[in-house]
PDB file of C-alpha atoms and ligand atoms in Angstrom:
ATOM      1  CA  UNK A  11      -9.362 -10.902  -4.890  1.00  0.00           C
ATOM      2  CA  UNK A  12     -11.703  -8.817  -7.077  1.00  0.00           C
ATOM      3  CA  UNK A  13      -8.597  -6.703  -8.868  1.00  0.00           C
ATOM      4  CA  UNK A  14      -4.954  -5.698  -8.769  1.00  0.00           C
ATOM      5  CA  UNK A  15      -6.010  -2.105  -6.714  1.00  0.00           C
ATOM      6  CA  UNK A  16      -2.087  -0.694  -7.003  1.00  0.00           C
ATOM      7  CA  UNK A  17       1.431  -1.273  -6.414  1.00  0.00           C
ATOM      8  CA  UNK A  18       2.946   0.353  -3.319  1.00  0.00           C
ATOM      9  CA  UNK A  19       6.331   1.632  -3.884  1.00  0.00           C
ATOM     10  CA  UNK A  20       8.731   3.141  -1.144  1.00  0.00           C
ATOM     11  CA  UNK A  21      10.932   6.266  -1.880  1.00  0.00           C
ATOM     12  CA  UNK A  22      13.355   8.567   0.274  1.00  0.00           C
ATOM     13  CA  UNK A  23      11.557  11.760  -1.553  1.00  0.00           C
ATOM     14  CA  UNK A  24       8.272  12.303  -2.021  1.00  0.00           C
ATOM     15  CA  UNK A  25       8.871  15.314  -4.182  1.00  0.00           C
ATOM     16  CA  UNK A  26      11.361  14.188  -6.303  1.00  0.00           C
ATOM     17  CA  UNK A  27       9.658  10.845  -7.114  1.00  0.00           C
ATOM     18  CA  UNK A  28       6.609  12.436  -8.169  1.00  0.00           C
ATOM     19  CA  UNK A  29       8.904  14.215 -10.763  1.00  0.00           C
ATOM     20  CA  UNK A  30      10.407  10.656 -11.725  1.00  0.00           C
ATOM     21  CA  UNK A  31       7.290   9.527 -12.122  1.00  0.00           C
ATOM     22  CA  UNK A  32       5.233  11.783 -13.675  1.00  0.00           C
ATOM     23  CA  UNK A  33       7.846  11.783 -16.706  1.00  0.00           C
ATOM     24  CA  UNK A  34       8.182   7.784 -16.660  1.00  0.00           C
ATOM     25  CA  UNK A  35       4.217   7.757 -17.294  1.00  0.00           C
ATOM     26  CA  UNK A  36       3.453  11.006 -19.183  1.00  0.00           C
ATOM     27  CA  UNK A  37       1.280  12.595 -16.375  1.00  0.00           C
ATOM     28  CA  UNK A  38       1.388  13.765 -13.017  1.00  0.00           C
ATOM     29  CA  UNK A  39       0.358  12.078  -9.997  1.00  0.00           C
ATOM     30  CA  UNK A  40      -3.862  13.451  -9.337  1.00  0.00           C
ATOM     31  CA  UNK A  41      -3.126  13.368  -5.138  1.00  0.00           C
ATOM     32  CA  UNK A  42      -0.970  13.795  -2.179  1.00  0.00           C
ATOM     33  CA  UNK A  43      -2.449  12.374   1.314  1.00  0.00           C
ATOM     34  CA  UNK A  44      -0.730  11.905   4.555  1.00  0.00           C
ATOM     35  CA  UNK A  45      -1.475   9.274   6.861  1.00  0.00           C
ATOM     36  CA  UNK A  46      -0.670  10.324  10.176  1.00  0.00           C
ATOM     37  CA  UNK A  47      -1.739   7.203  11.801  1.00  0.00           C
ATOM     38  CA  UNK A  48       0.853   5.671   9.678  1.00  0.00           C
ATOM     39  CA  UNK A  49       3.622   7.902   9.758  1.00  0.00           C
ATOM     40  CA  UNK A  50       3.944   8.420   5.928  1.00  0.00           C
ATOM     41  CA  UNK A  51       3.173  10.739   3.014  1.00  0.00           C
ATOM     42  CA  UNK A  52       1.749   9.168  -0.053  1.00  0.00           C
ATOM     43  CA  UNK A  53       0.877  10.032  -3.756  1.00  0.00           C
ATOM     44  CA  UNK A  54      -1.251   8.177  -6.397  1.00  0.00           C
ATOM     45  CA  UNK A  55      -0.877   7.971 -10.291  1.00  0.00           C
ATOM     46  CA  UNK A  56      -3.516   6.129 -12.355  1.00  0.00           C
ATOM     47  CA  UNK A  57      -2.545   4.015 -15.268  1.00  0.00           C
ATOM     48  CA  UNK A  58      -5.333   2.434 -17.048  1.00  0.00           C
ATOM     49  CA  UNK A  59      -7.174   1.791 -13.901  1.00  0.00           C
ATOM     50  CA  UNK A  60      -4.079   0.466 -11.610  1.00  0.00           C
ATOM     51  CA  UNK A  61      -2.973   2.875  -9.194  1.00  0.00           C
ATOM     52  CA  UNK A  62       0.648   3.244  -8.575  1.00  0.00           C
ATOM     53  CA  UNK A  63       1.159   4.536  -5.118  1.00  0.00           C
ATOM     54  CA  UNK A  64       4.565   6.159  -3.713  1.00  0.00           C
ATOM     55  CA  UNK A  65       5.106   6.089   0.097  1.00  0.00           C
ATOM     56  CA  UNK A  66       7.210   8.315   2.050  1.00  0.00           C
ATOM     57  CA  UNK A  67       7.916   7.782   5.542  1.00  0.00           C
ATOM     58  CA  UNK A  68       7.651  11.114   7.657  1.00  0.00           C
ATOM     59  CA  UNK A  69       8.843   9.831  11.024  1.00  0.00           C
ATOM     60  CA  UNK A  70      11.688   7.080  11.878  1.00  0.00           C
ATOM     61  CA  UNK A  71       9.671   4.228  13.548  1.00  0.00           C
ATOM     62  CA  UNK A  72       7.135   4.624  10.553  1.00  0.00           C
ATOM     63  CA  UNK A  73       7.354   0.807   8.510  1.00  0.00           C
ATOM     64  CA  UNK A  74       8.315   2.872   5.719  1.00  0.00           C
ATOM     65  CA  UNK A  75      11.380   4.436   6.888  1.00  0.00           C
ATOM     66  CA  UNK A  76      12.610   0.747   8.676  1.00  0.00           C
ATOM     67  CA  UNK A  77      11.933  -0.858   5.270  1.00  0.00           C
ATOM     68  CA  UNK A  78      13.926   1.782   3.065  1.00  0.00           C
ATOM     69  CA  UNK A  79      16.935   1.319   6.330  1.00  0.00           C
ATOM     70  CA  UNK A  80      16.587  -2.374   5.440  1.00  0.00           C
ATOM     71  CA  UNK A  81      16.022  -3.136   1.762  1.00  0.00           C
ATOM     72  CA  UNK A  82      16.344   0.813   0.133  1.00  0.00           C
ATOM     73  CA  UNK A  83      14.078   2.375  -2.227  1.00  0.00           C
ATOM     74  CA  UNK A  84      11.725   0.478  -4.349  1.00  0.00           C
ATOM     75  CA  UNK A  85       8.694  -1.808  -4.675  1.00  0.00           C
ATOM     76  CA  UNK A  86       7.283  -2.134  -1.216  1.00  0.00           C
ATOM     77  CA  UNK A  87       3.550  -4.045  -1.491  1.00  0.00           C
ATOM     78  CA  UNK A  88       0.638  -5.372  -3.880  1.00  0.00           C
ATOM     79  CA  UNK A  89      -2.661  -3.960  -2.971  1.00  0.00           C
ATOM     80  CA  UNK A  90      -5.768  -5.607  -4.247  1.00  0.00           C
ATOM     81  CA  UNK A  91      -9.367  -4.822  -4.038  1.00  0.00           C
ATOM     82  CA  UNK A  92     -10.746  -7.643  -1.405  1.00  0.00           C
ATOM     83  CA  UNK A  93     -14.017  -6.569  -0.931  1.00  0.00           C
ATOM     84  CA  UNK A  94     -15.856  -7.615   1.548  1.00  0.00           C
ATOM     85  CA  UNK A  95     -12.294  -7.741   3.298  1.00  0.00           C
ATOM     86  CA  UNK A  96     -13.683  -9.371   6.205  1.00  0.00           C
ATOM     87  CA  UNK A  97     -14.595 -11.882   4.657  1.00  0.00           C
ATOM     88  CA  UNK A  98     -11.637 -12.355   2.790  1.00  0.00           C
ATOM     89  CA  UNK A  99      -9.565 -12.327   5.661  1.00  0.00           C
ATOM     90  CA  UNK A 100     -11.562 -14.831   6.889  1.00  0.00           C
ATOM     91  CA  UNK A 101     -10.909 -17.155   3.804  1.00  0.00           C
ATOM     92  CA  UNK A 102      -7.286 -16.734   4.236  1.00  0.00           C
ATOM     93  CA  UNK A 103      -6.753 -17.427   7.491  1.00  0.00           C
ATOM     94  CA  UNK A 104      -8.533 -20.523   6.643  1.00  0.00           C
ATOM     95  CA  UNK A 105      -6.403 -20.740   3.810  1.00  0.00           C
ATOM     96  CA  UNK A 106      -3.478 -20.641   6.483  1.00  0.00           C
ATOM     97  CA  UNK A 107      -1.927 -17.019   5.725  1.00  0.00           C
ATOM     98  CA  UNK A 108      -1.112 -14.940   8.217  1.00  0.00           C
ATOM     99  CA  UNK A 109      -2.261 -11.543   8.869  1.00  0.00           C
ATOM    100  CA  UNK A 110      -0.786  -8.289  10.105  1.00  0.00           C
ATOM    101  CA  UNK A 111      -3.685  -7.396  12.178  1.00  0.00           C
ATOM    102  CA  UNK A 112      -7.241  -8.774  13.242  1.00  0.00           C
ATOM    103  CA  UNK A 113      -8.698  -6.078  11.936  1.00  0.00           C
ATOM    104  CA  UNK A 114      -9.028  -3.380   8.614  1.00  0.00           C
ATOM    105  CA  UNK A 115      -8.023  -0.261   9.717  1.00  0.00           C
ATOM    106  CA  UNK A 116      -7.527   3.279   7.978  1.00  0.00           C
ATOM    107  CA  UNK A 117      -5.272   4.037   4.951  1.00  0.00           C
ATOM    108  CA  UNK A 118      -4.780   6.293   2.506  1.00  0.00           C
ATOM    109  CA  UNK A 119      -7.075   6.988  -0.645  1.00  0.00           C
ATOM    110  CA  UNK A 120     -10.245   6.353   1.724  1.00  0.00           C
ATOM    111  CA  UNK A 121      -9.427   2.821   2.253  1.00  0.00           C
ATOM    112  CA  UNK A 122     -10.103   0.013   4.989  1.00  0.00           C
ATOM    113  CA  UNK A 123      -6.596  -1.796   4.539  1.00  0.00           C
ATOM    114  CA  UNK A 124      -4.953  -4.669   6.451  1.00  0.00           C
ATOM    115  CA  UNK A 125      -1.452  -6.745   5.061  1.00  0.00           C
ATOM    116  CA  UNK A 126      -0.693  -9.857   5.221  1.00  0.00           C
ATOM    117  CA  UNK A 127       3.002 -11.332   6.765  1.00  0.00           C
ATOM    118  CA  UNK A 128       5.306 -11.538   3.569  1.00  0.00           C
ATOM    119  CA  UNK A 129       6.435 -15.042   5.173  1.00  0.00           C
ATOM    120  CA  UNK A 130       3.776 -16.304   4.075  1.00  0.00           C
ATOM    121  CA  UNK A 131       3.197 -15.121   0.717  1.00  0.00           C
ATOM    122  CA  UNK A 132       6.660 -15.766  -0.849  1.00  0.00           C
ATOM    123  CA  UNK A 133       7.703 -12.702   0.630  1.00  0.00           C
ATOM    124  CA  UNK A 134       5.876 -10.425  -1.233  1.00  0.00           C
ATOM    125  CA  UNK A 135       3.849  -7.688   1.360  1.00  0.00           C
ATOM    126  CA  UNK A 136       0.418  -8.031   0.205  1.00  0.00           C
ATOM    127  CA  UNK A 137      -2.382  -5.373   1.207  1.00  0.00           C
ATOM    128  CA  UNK A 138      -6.244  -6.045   1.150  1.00  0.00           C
ATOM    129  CA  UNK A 139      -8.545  -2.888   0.592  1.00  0.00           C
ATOM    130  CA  UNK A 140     -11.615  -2.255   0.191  1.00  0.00           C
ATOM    131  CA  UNK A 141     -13.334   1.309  -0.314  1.00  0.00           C
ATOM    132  CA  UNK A 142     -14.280   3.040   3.094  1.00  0.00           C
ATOM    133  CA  UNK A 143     -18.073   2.939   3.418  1.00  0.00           C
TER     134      UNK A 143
HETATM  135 ZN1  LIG B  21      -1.014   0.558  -0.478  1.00  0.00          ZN
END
């Protein structure tokens, strides 16, 4: 992995969040982007080069709402900067993780993402991202 990219973090209210957050770090989060293809609505702070990204599910079947049913608010996934990310998928499959899909696909903050099964990462959801090119 080239660097921690930033932490995913799963909340009930976008809006109100962003308030909780922008006071917790001194400044206010620099963008709001849906991802329909998702189902959820997501904001990004910067500290010192980590992002810190809050995800809020805008339809029921979206994984963010059936992971807030499950577990509630709070830290959802660990992003990092794979790039190439095919290649790195590659190495961990080798490696004998398991993926969440064969291939990158689109996320938010112009991102190729893919995650990996928290089974087999000591149940931590990881994400791999690399910049769209
Ligand atoms: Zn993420």
């Amino acid at each position: 992995m080239n660097k921690l990219e930033h932490i995913g973090i799963a909340v009930k209210n976008l809006d109100e969040s962003n308030r909780v957050f922008a006071k917790l770090l001194g400044k206010p989060h620099y963008k709001i982007e849906a991802v329909e293809s998702e189902g959820v609505r997501t904001s990004f702070f910067d500290v010192g080069g980590i992002k810190i990204e809050l995800l809020e599910a805008t339809r029921p079947d979206s994984a963010i709402a059936k992971f807030i049913e499950k577990r509630g608010e709070g830290l959802h996934h660990l992003a990092f900067d794979a790039d190439p990310i095919e290649n790195k998928m590659n190495e961990l499959k080798i490696e004998g993780f398991t993926l969440l899909a064969d291939k990158p696909f689109p996320g938010a903050d112009n991102k190729e993402v893919v995650f990996m099964h928290p089974k087999t990462t000591n149940h931590v959801l990881i994400e791999l991202c690399q910049e769209k090119r």
